[in-house]
Amino acid sequence: MVKFNDTILEVRATKFRDRLGVSNADPIDLYKVLMELDVVTNFRLMSREFSGMALKTGENRFILINSDQTRARQHFTIGHELYHLFVQPNFDFTLCKAGRFDKKDREEYNADVFSSFLLMPEAGVLSSIPEEELAHGGCISLPTIVRLEQHFGVSRRALLIRLDKLGLIDFQQYAVNYLTNIKRSANELGYSTRLYEKGSDFKIISNYGTICKKLFEKEKISESHYFNLMHDIGINIDEKFEENADDC
Amino acid sequence: MSNTGLIMKSLREKFGYVQESVADFVGISRELVSMYETGEREIPIAVIEKLSDLFCIDPEAFFAETTEEAVAQIAFAFRTDEINPQDLKEIACFGRIVKNYLKIKKLDGQI
């Protein structure tokens, strides 16, 4: 049996990126990845304690994400769930505490580390830091931290943990100064604060609606069945839209 | 003898839910959940339908020959500190989407 450690997890994250055709320096577009890998992903308002859930039945994969957490945190959870669905050997079931990098629960620790590597590859992080900050005696500045978290779509905490693991900062020291006023720091540097806000642009990422429409058009399901199936994903097919002719 | 009660119990335990939570979700007493699980009372189809949403599994799984066969149909991982009643409702909505998706793929000839 393969013994997992951080290096192996980094290799797995790199291979996962390779498989998706994403270079080891670029940020990963998780929403496109979910669609490409045919992972039905549903965003719902859950309690504060709930981050996400991965589910596999046969070759079908599903993820539930709490949209009542910041977008940055949702990204990390998606990376975590992708580990369970595509990387974890003998995935059966686990119940885990969120965001603890908890070494007591091996697969949960692995999923957190994998997500960190997947979202923030070493080459990409290093190439985004000015050389003078990487040089001996230099230190990673706040503008660089904000640029990195915006670039990779991750939370301040997740980024600082990654930088600490890369030996570039001391997490505890940076946490004191930089884990507060996060939105303000991004705003002062001219960035959108959307990453640090709760919510989602999606109800579902899937070809679910496309299949339903196709089945209805082929008369394999009735109109009311089509309506109900779409209603279950939070979509009202009778919704009226004001179309803007200029945007056609 | 039917395994339906044992399958319900195995699924509940696999998800880490206590009888009280499942009872609240279904809208019945904890004692009735216990009776369903021990086979003392037959589980009504309407309850099986609700449970199948909660466990994200086809209702037919409750009539599998063995509990192992039913339980092996899904693998999952939660990332949470605790599951509250509202989360159970949302998980059941998600479970319904899972079931729908498998059905529509089958209808579309993809499974």
CSV table of C-alpha atoms in Angstrom, one decimal:
chain,number,residue,atom,x,y,z
A,1,MET,CA,0.0,0.0,0.0
A,2,VAL,CA,1.3,3.5,-0.9
A,3,LYS,CA,2.2,5.5,2.2
A,4,PHE,CA,1.0,9.0,1.7
A,5,ASN,CA,3.0,12.0,2.7
A,6,ASP,CA,3.1,15.6,1.6
A,7,THR,CA,5.5,14.9,-1.2
A,8,ILE,CA,3.3,12.2,-2.7
A,9,LEU,CA,0.2,14.5,-2.3
A,10,GLU,CA,2.1,17.2,-4.1
A,11,VAL,CA,2.9,14.8,-6.9
A,12,ARG,CA,-0.8,13.7,-7.1
A,13,ALA,CA,-1.9,17.4,-7.2
A,14,THR,CA,0.5,18.0,-10.0
A,15,LYS,CA,-0.7,14.9,-11.9
A,16,PHE,CA,-4.2,16.0,-11.4
A,17,ARG,CA,-3.4,19.4,-12.9
A,18,ASP,CA,-1.6,17.7,-15.8
A,19,ARG,CA,-4.7,15.6,-16.5
A,20,LEU,CA,-6.8,18.8,-16.6
A,21,GLY,CA,-4.2,20.5,-18.9
A,22,VAL,CA,-3.5,23.2,-16.3
A,23,SER,CA,0.1,24.3,-16.0
A,24,ASN,CA,1.9,24.1,-12.7
A,25,ALA,CA,2.0,27.8,-12.4
A,26,ASP,CA,-1.5,29.0,-13.3
A,27,PRO,CA,-4.5,29.4,-11.0
A,28,ILE,CA,-7.0,26.6,-11.5
A,29,ASP,CA,-10.6,27.4,-12.5
A,30,LEU,CA,-12.4,25.0,-10.3
A,31,TYR,CA,-15.8,25.7,-11.7
A,32,LYS,CA,-14.6,24.6,-15.2
A,33,VAL,CA,-12.9,21.6,-13.7
A,34,LEU,CA,-16.1,20.4,-12.0
A,35,MET,CA,-17.9,20.7,-15.3
A,36,GLU,CA,-15.2,19.0,-17.3
A,37,LEU,CA,-14.9,16.1,-14.8
A,38,ASP,CA,-18.7,15.8,-14.7
A,39,VAL,CA,-19.0,16.3,-11.0
A,40,VAL,CA,-22.5,17.4,-10.2
A,41,THR,CA,-21.9,20.3,-7.7
A,42,ASN,CA,-24.7,21.8,-5.8
A,43,PHE,CA,-24.4,25.0,-3.8
A,44,ARG,CA,-26.8,25.4,-0.8
A,45,LEU,CA,-27.1,27.5,2.3
A,46,MET,CA,-25.9,25.3,5.1
A,47,SER,CA,-25.0,26.0,8.7
A,48,ARG,CA,-21.8,27.6,9.6
A,49,GLU,CA,-20.2,24.4,10.7
A,50,PHE,CA,-20.8,22.6,7.3
A,51,SER,CA,-18.3,23.1,4.6
A,52,GLY,CA,-19.1,20.4,2.1
A,53,MET,CA,-19.7,16.9,1.2
A,54,ALA,CA,-18.5,14.5,-1.5
A,55,LEU,CA,-20.5,11.6,-2.7
A,56,LYS,CA,-19.8,8.8,-5.1
A,57,THR,CA,-22.2,6.2,-6.4
A,58,GLY,CA,-20.8,3.9,-9.1
A,59,GLU,CA,-18.9,6.2,-11.5
A,60,ASN,CA,-21.1,9.2,-10.7
A,61,ARG,CA,-19.7,11.9,-8.5
A,62,PHE,CA,-21.4,14.7,-6.6
A,63,ILE,CA,-20.3,17.6,-4.3
A,64,LEU,CA,-22.4,19.7,-2.0
A,65,ILE,CA,-20.9,23.1,-1.1
A,66,ASN,CA,-22.0,25.5,1.6
A,67,SER,CA,-22.6,28.8,-0.2
A,68,ASP,CA,-22.9,30.5,3.2
A,69,GLN,CA,-19.1,30.5,3.5
A,70,THR,CA,-16.7,32.8,1.7
A,71,ARG,CA,-15.9,32.1,-1.9
A,72,ALA,CA,-12.3,31.5,-1.0
A,73,ARG,CA,-13.2,28.9,1.6
A,74,GLN,CA,-15.6,27.3,-0.9
A,75,HIS,CA,-12.7,26.9,-3.3
A,76,PHE,CA,-10.6,25.2,-0.7
A,77,THR,CA,-13.5,22.8,0.1
A,78,ILE,CA,-13.9,22.0,-3.6
A,79,GLY,CA,-10.2,21.0,-3.8
A,80,HIS,CA,-10.7,19.0,-0.6
A,81,GLU,CA,-13.7,17.1,-2.0
A,82,LEU,CA,-11.9,16.5,-5.3
A,83,TYR,CA,-9.3,14.6,-3.4
A,84,HIS,CA,-12.0,12.3,-1.9
A,85,LEU,CA,-13.6,11.7,-5.3
A,86,PHE,CA,-10.6,11.3,-7.5
A,87,VAL,CA,-7.4,10.7,-5.5
A,88,GLN,CA,-8.2,8.9,-2.2
A,89,PRO,CA,-7.6,5.2,-2.4
A,90,ASN,CA,-10.5,3.0,-1.3
A,91,PHE,CA,-12.9,6.0,-0.8
A,92,ASP,CA,-15.7,4.7,1.3
A,93,PHE,CA,-16.9,7.2,3.9
A,94,THR,CA,-15.4,9.7,6.3
A,95,LEU,CA,-16.9,12.3,8.6
A,96,CYS,CA,-14.4,15.1,9.2
A,97,LYS,CA,-13.7,18.4,10.9
A,98,ALA,CA,-13.3,21.3,8.5
A,99,GLY,CA,-10.1,23.1,7.8
A,100,ARG,CA,-8.0,21.7,10.6
A,101,PHE,CA,-5.1,20.0,8.7
A,102,ASP,CA,-5.8,17.4,11.4
A,103,LYS,CA,-3.1,14.8,11.3
A,104,LYS,CA,-5.1,12.4,13.5
A,105,ASP,CA,-7.5,11.8,10.6
A,106,ARG,CA,-5.2,10.8,7.8
A,107,GLU,CA,-7.5,11.1,4.9
A,108,GLU,CA,-8.8,14.5,6.0
A,109,TYR,CA,-5.3,15.8,6.5
A,110,ASN,CA,-4.5,14.4,3.0
A,111,ALA,CA,-7.5,16.1,1.5
A,112,ASP,CA,-6.6,19.5,3.0
A,113,VAL,CA,-3.0,19.2,1.9
A,114,PHE,CA,-4.0,18.1,-1.6
A,115,SER,CA,-6.3,21.0,-1.9
A,116,SER,CA,-3.6,23.4,-0.8
A,117,PHE,CA,-1.2,22.0,-3.4
A,118,LEU,CA,-3.9,22.0,-6.1
A,119,LEU,CA,-4.9,25.6,-5.6
A,120,MET,CA,-1.5,27.0,-4.8
A,121,PRO,CA,1.3,25.1,-6.8
A,122,GLU,CA,4.8,25.9,-5.6
A,123,ALA,CA,6.0,27.1,-9.1
A,124,GLY,CA,3.0,29.5,-9.4
A,125,VAL,CA,3.4,30.9,-5.9
A,126,LEU,CA,7.1,31.5,-6.2
A,127,SER,CA,6.9,33.1,-9.7
A,128,SER,CA,4.3,35.5,-8.3
A,129,ILE,CA,6.5,36.8,-5.5
A,130,PRO,CA,9.0,39.7,-6.3
A,131,GLU,CA,12.6,38.5,-6.2
A,132,GLU,CA,13.6,41.1,-3.6
A,133,GLU,CA,11.0,39.6,-1.3
A,134,LEU,CA,12.4,36.1,-1.9
A,135,ALA,CA,16.0,37.2,-1.4
A,136,HIS,CA,17.9,36.7,1.8
A,137,GLY,CA,16.6,39.2,4.4
A,138,GLY,CA,13.5,40.0,2.4
A,139,CYS,CA,10.0,39.4,3.6
A,140,ILE,CA,6.7,38.7,1.9
A,141,SER,CA,4.8,42.0,1.8
A,142,LEU,CA,1.0,42.6,2.3
A,143,PRO,CA,0.5,43.7,-1.3
A,144,THR,CA,2.1,40.4,-2.4
A,145,ILE,CA,-0.1,38.4,0.0
A,146,VAL,CA,-3.2,40.1,-1.4
A,147,ARG,CA,-2.1,39.6,-5.0
A,148,LEU,CA,-1.4,35.9,-4.4
A,149,GLU,CA,-4.7,35.2,-2.7
A,150,GLN,CA,-6.6,37.0,-5.4
A,151,HIS,CA,-4.6,35.2,-8.1
A,152,PHE,CA,-5.2,31.8,-6.7
A,153,GLY,CA,-8.7,32.4,-5.3
A,154,VAL,CA,-7.8,31.3,-1.7
A,155,SER,CA,-8.4,32.6,1.8
A,156,ARG,CA,-5.8,34.6,3.7
A,157,ARG,CA,-5.4,31.7,6.2
A,158,ALA,CA,-5.0,29.1,3.5
A,159,LEU,CA,-2.4,31.2,1.7
A,160,LEU,CA,-0.4,31.9,4.9
A,161,ILE,CA,-0.4,28.2,5.8
A,162,ARG,CA,1.0,27.5,2.3
A,163,LEU,CA,3.6,30.2,2.5
A,164,ASP,CA,4.7,28.8,5.9
A,165,LYS,CA,4.9,25.3,4.4
A,166,LEU,CA,7.1,26.7,1.6
A,167,GLY,CA,9.4,28.1,4.3
A,168,LEU,CA,8.7,31.7,3.2
A,169,ILE,CA,7.1,33.0,6.3
A,170,ASP,CA,6.3,32.1,9.9
A,171,PHE,CA,2.6,31.5,10.0
A,172,GLN,CA,2.1,32.6,13.7
A,173,GLN,CA,4.0,35.8,13.1
A,174,TYR,CA,2.0,36.7,10.0
A,175,ALA,CA,-1.3,35.6,11.5
A,176,VAL,CA,-1.0,38.3,14.2
A,177,ASN,CA,-0.7,41.1,11.6
A,178,TYR,CA,-2.5,39.8,8.6
A,179,LEU,CA,-5.5,37.7,9.7
A,180,THR,CA,-7.5,40.8,10.5
A,181,ASN,CA,-9.0,43.5,8.3
A,182,ILE,CA,-8.6,41.3,5.3
A,183,LYS,CA,-11.3,42.9,3.1
A,184,ARG,CA,-10.0,46.3,4.0
A,185,SER,CA,-6.5,45.4,3.0
A,186,ALA,CA,-7.7,44.1,-0.4
A,187,ASN,CA,-9.9,47.2,-0.9
A,188,GLU,CA,-7.1,49.6,-0.1
A,189,LEU,CA,-5.0,47.9,-2.8
A,190,GLY,CA,-7.8,48.3,-5.4
A,191,TYR,CA,-9.0,44.6,-5.4
A,192,SER,CA,-12.5,43.3,-5.3
A,193,THR,CA,-13.6,41.9,-1.9
A,194,ARG,CA,-15.8,39.4,-3.6
A,195,LEU,CA,-13.4,36.5,-2.8
A,196,TYR,CA,-13.9,37.2,0.9
A,197,GLU,CA,-17.7,37.4,0.7
A,198,LYS,CA,-20.2,34.6,1.1
A,199,GLY,CA,-22.4,33.4,-1.8
A,200,SER,CA,-22.2,31.7,-5.1
A,201,ASP,CA,-22.9,32.5,-8.7
A,202,PHE,CA,-24.2,29.0,-9.2
A,203,LYS,CA,-27.0,26.8,-7.9
A,204,ILE,CA,-25.6,23.8,-9.6
A,205,ILE,CA,-22.7,23.0,-11.9
A,206,SER,CA,-23.7,20.1,-14.1
A,207,ASN,CA,-25.3,19.1,-17.4
A,208,TYR,CA,-28.4,18.2,-15.3
A,209,GLY,CA,-30.5,20.9,-16.9
A,210,THR,CA,-29.3,20.0,-20.4
A,211,ILE,CA,-30.3,16.4,-20.0
A,212,CYS,CA,-33.7,17.3,-18.5
A,213,LYS,CA,-34.4,19.6,-21.4
A,214,LYS,CA,-33.3,17.0,-23.9
A,215,LEU,CA,-35.5,14.3,-22.3
A,216,PHE,CA,-38.5,16.7,-22.4
A,217,GLU,CA,-37.9,17.6,-26.0
A,218,LYS,CA,-37.7,13.9,-26.9
A,219,GLU,CA,-40.9,13.4,-25.0
A,220,LYS,CA,-39.3,11.0,-22.6
A,221,ILE,CA,-40.5,13.0,-19.7
A,222,SER,CA,-43.6,15.2,-19.3
A,223,GLU,CA,-43.6,19.0,-19.0
A,224,SER,CA,-44.6,18.8,-15.3
A,225,HIS,CA,-41.8,16.2,-14.7
A,226,TYR,CA,-39.3,18.6,-16.4
A,227,PHE,CA,-40.7,21.4,-14.3
A,228,ASN,CA,-40.3,19.4,-11.1
A,229,LEU,CA,-36.8,18.2,-11.9
A,230,MET,CA,-35.7,21.8,-12.5
A,231,HIS,CA,-37.5,23.0,-9.4
A,232,ASP,CA,-35.4,20.5,-7.4
A,233,ILE,CA,-32.2,22.4,-8.5
A,234,GLY,CA,-33.8,25.7,-7.6
A,235,ILE,CA,-34.7,26.8,-11.1
A,236,ASN,CA,-38.1,28.0,-12.2
A,237,ILE,CA,-38.4,27.4,-16.0
A,238,ASP,CA,-41.3,29.8,-16.2
A,239,GLU,CA,-39.2,32.7,-14.8
A,240,LYS,CA,-39.5,35.8,-16.9
A,241,PHE,CA,-36.4,37.6,-18.0
A,242,GLU,CA,-35.9,41.1,-19.3
A,243,GLU,CA,-33.8,40.5,-22.4
A,244,ASN,CA,-31.4,43.2,-23.4
A,245,ALA,CA,-31.3,43.5,-27.2
A,246,ASP,CA,-27.9,45.3,-27.0
A,247,ASP,CA,-26.3,42.3,-25.4
A,248,CYS,CA,-27.2,39.8,-28.1
B,1,MET,CA,-37.5,-11.8,6.5
B,2,SER,CA,-37.1,-8.3,5.0
B,3,ASN,CA,-33.8,-6.5,5.6
B,4,THR,CA,-35.3,-3.1,5.2
B,5,GLY,CA,-35.0,-2.1,8.9
B,6,LEU,CA,-31.4,-3.3,9.1
B,7,ILE,CA,-30.6,-1.5,5.9
B,8,MET,CA,-32.1,1.7,7.3
B,9,LYS,CA,-30.0,1.3,10.5
B,10,SER,CA,-26.8,0.6,8.5
B,11,LEU,CA,-27.3,3.6,6.4
B,12,ARG,CA,-28.1,5.8,9.3
B,13,GLU,CA,-25.0,4.6,11.1
B,14,LYS,CA,-22.8,5.0,8.0
B,15,PHE,CA,-23.9,8.6,7.8
B,16,GLY,CA,-23.2,9.1,11.5
B,17,TYR,CA,-26.8,10.2,12.3
B,18,VAL,CA,-28.5,9.5,15.6
B,19,GLN,CA,-32.0,8.1,15.7
B,20,GLU,CA,-33.4,11.4,17.1
B,21,SER,CA,-32.1,13.4,14.1
B,22,VAL,CA,-33.6,11.0,11.6
B,23,ALA,CA,-36.9,11.0,13.6
B,24,ASP,CA,-37.0,14.8,13.5
B,25,PHE,CA,-36.2,14.9,9.8
B,26,VAL,CA,-39.0,12.4,8.9
B,27,GLY,CA,-41.4,13.9,11.5
B,28,ILE,CA,-41.9,10.8,13.6
B,29,SER,CA,-40.8,9.7,17.1
B,30,ARG,CA,-37.4,8.2,17.9
B,31,GLU,CA,-39.2,5.1,19.2
B,32,LEU,CA,-40.8,4.6,15.8
B,33,VAL,CA,-37.4,4.9,14.1
B,34,SER,CA,-36.2,2.2,16.5
B,35,MET,CA,-39.2,0.0,15.7
B,36,TYR,CA,-38.5,0.4,12.0
B,37,GLU,CA,-34.9,-0.5,12.4
B,38,THR,CA,-35.6,-3.7,14.4
B,39,GLY,CA,-38.3,-4.8,12.1
B,40,GLU,CA,-41.0,-4.5,14.7
B,41,ARG,CA,-42.9,-2.2,12.4
B,42,GLU,CA,-42.9,-2.1,8.6
B,43,ILE,CA,-41.5,1.1,7.1
B,44,PRO,CA,-44.1,2.9,5.0
B,45,ILE,CA,-43.2,3.7,1.4
B,46,ALA,CA,-43.5,7.5,2.1
B,47,VAL,CA,-40.9,7.2,4.9
B,48,ILE,CA,-38.6,5.2,2.6
B,49,GLU,CA,-38.9,7.9,0.0
B,50,LYS,CA,-37.8,10.5,2.5
B,51,LEU,CA,-35.0,8.4,3.9
B,52,SER,CA,-33.8,7.7,0.4
B,53,ASP,CA,-33.4,11.5,-0.1
B,54,LEU,CA,-31.5,11.8,3.2
B,55,PHE,CA,-29.2,8.9,2.4
B,56,CYS,CA,-28.8,10.1,-1.3
B,57,ILE,CA,-29.7,6.6,-2.5
B,58,ASP,CA,-32.4,5.0,-4.6
B,59,PRO,CA,-35.4,3.7,-2.6
B,60,GLU,CA,-34.8,0.3,-4.2
B,61,ALA,CA,-31.6,0.0,-2.1
B,62,PHE,CA,-33.8,-0.5,1.0
B,63,PHE,CA,-35.0,-3.8,-0.5
B,64,ALA,CA,-31.5,-5.1,-1.3
B,65,GLU,CA,-30.7,-8.7,-0.4
B,66,THR,CA,-28.1,-7.7,2.1
B,67,THR,CA,-27.2,-4.6,4.1
B,68,GLU,CA,-23.7,-4.7,2.7
B,69,GLU,CA,-25.1,-4.5,-0.9
B,70,ALA,CA,-27.2,-1.5,0.1
B,71,VAL,CA,-24.5,0.3,2.0
B,72,ALA,CA,-21.9,-0.3,-0.7
B,73,GLN,CA,-23.9,1.7,-3.2
B,74,ILE,CA,-22.5,5.0,-2.0
B,75,ALA,CA,-19.3,6.5,-0.7
B,76,PHE,CA,-19.2,9.9,0.8
B,77,ALA,CA,-17.3,12.3,3.0
B,78,PHE,CA,-18.6,15.2,5.1
B,79,ARG,CA,-16.5,18.3,5.9
B,80,THR,CA,-18.3,19.6,8.9
B,81,ASP,CA,-18.1,20.0,12.6
B,82,GLU,CA,-21.6,18.9,13.3
B,83,ILE,CA,-24.8,18.2,11.4
B,84,ASN,CA,-27.8,20.2,12.6
B,85,PRO,CA,-31.5,19.7,11.6
B,86,GLN,CA,-31.5,22.4,8.9
B,87,ASP,CA,-28.4,20.8,7.3
B,88,LEU,CA,-30.2,17.4,7.2
B,89,LYS,CA,-33.0,19.1,5.2
B,90,GLU,CA,-30.5,20.6,2.8
B,91,ILE,CA,-28.6,17.3,2.5
B,92,ALA,CA,-31.9,15.6,1.7
B,93,CYS,CA,-32.5,18.2,-1.1
B,94,PHE,CA,-29.0,17.4,-2.4
B,95,GLY,CA,-29.9,13.7,-2.1
B,96,ARG,CA,-32.9,14.2,-4.3
B,97,ILE,CA,-30.7,15.9,-6.9
B,98,VAL,CA,-28.4,12.9,-6.8
B,99,LYS,CA,-31.3,10.5,-7.3
B,100,ASN,CA,-32.8,12.7,-10.1
B,101,TYR,CA,-29.5,12.8,-11.9
B,102,LEU,CA,-29.0,9.1,-11.9
B,103,LYS,CA,-32.6,8.6,-13.1
B,104,ILE,CA,-32.3,11.2,-16.0
B,105,LYS,CA,-28.9,9.7,-17.0
B,106,LYS,CA,-30.5,6.3,-17.2
B,107,LEU,CA,-33.4,7.7,-19.2
B,108,ASP,CA,-31.0,9.3,-21.5
B,109,GLY,CA,-29.2,6.0,-22.0
B,110,GLN,CA,-26.0,7.2,-20.3
B,111,ILE,CA,-26.0,4.6,-17.5
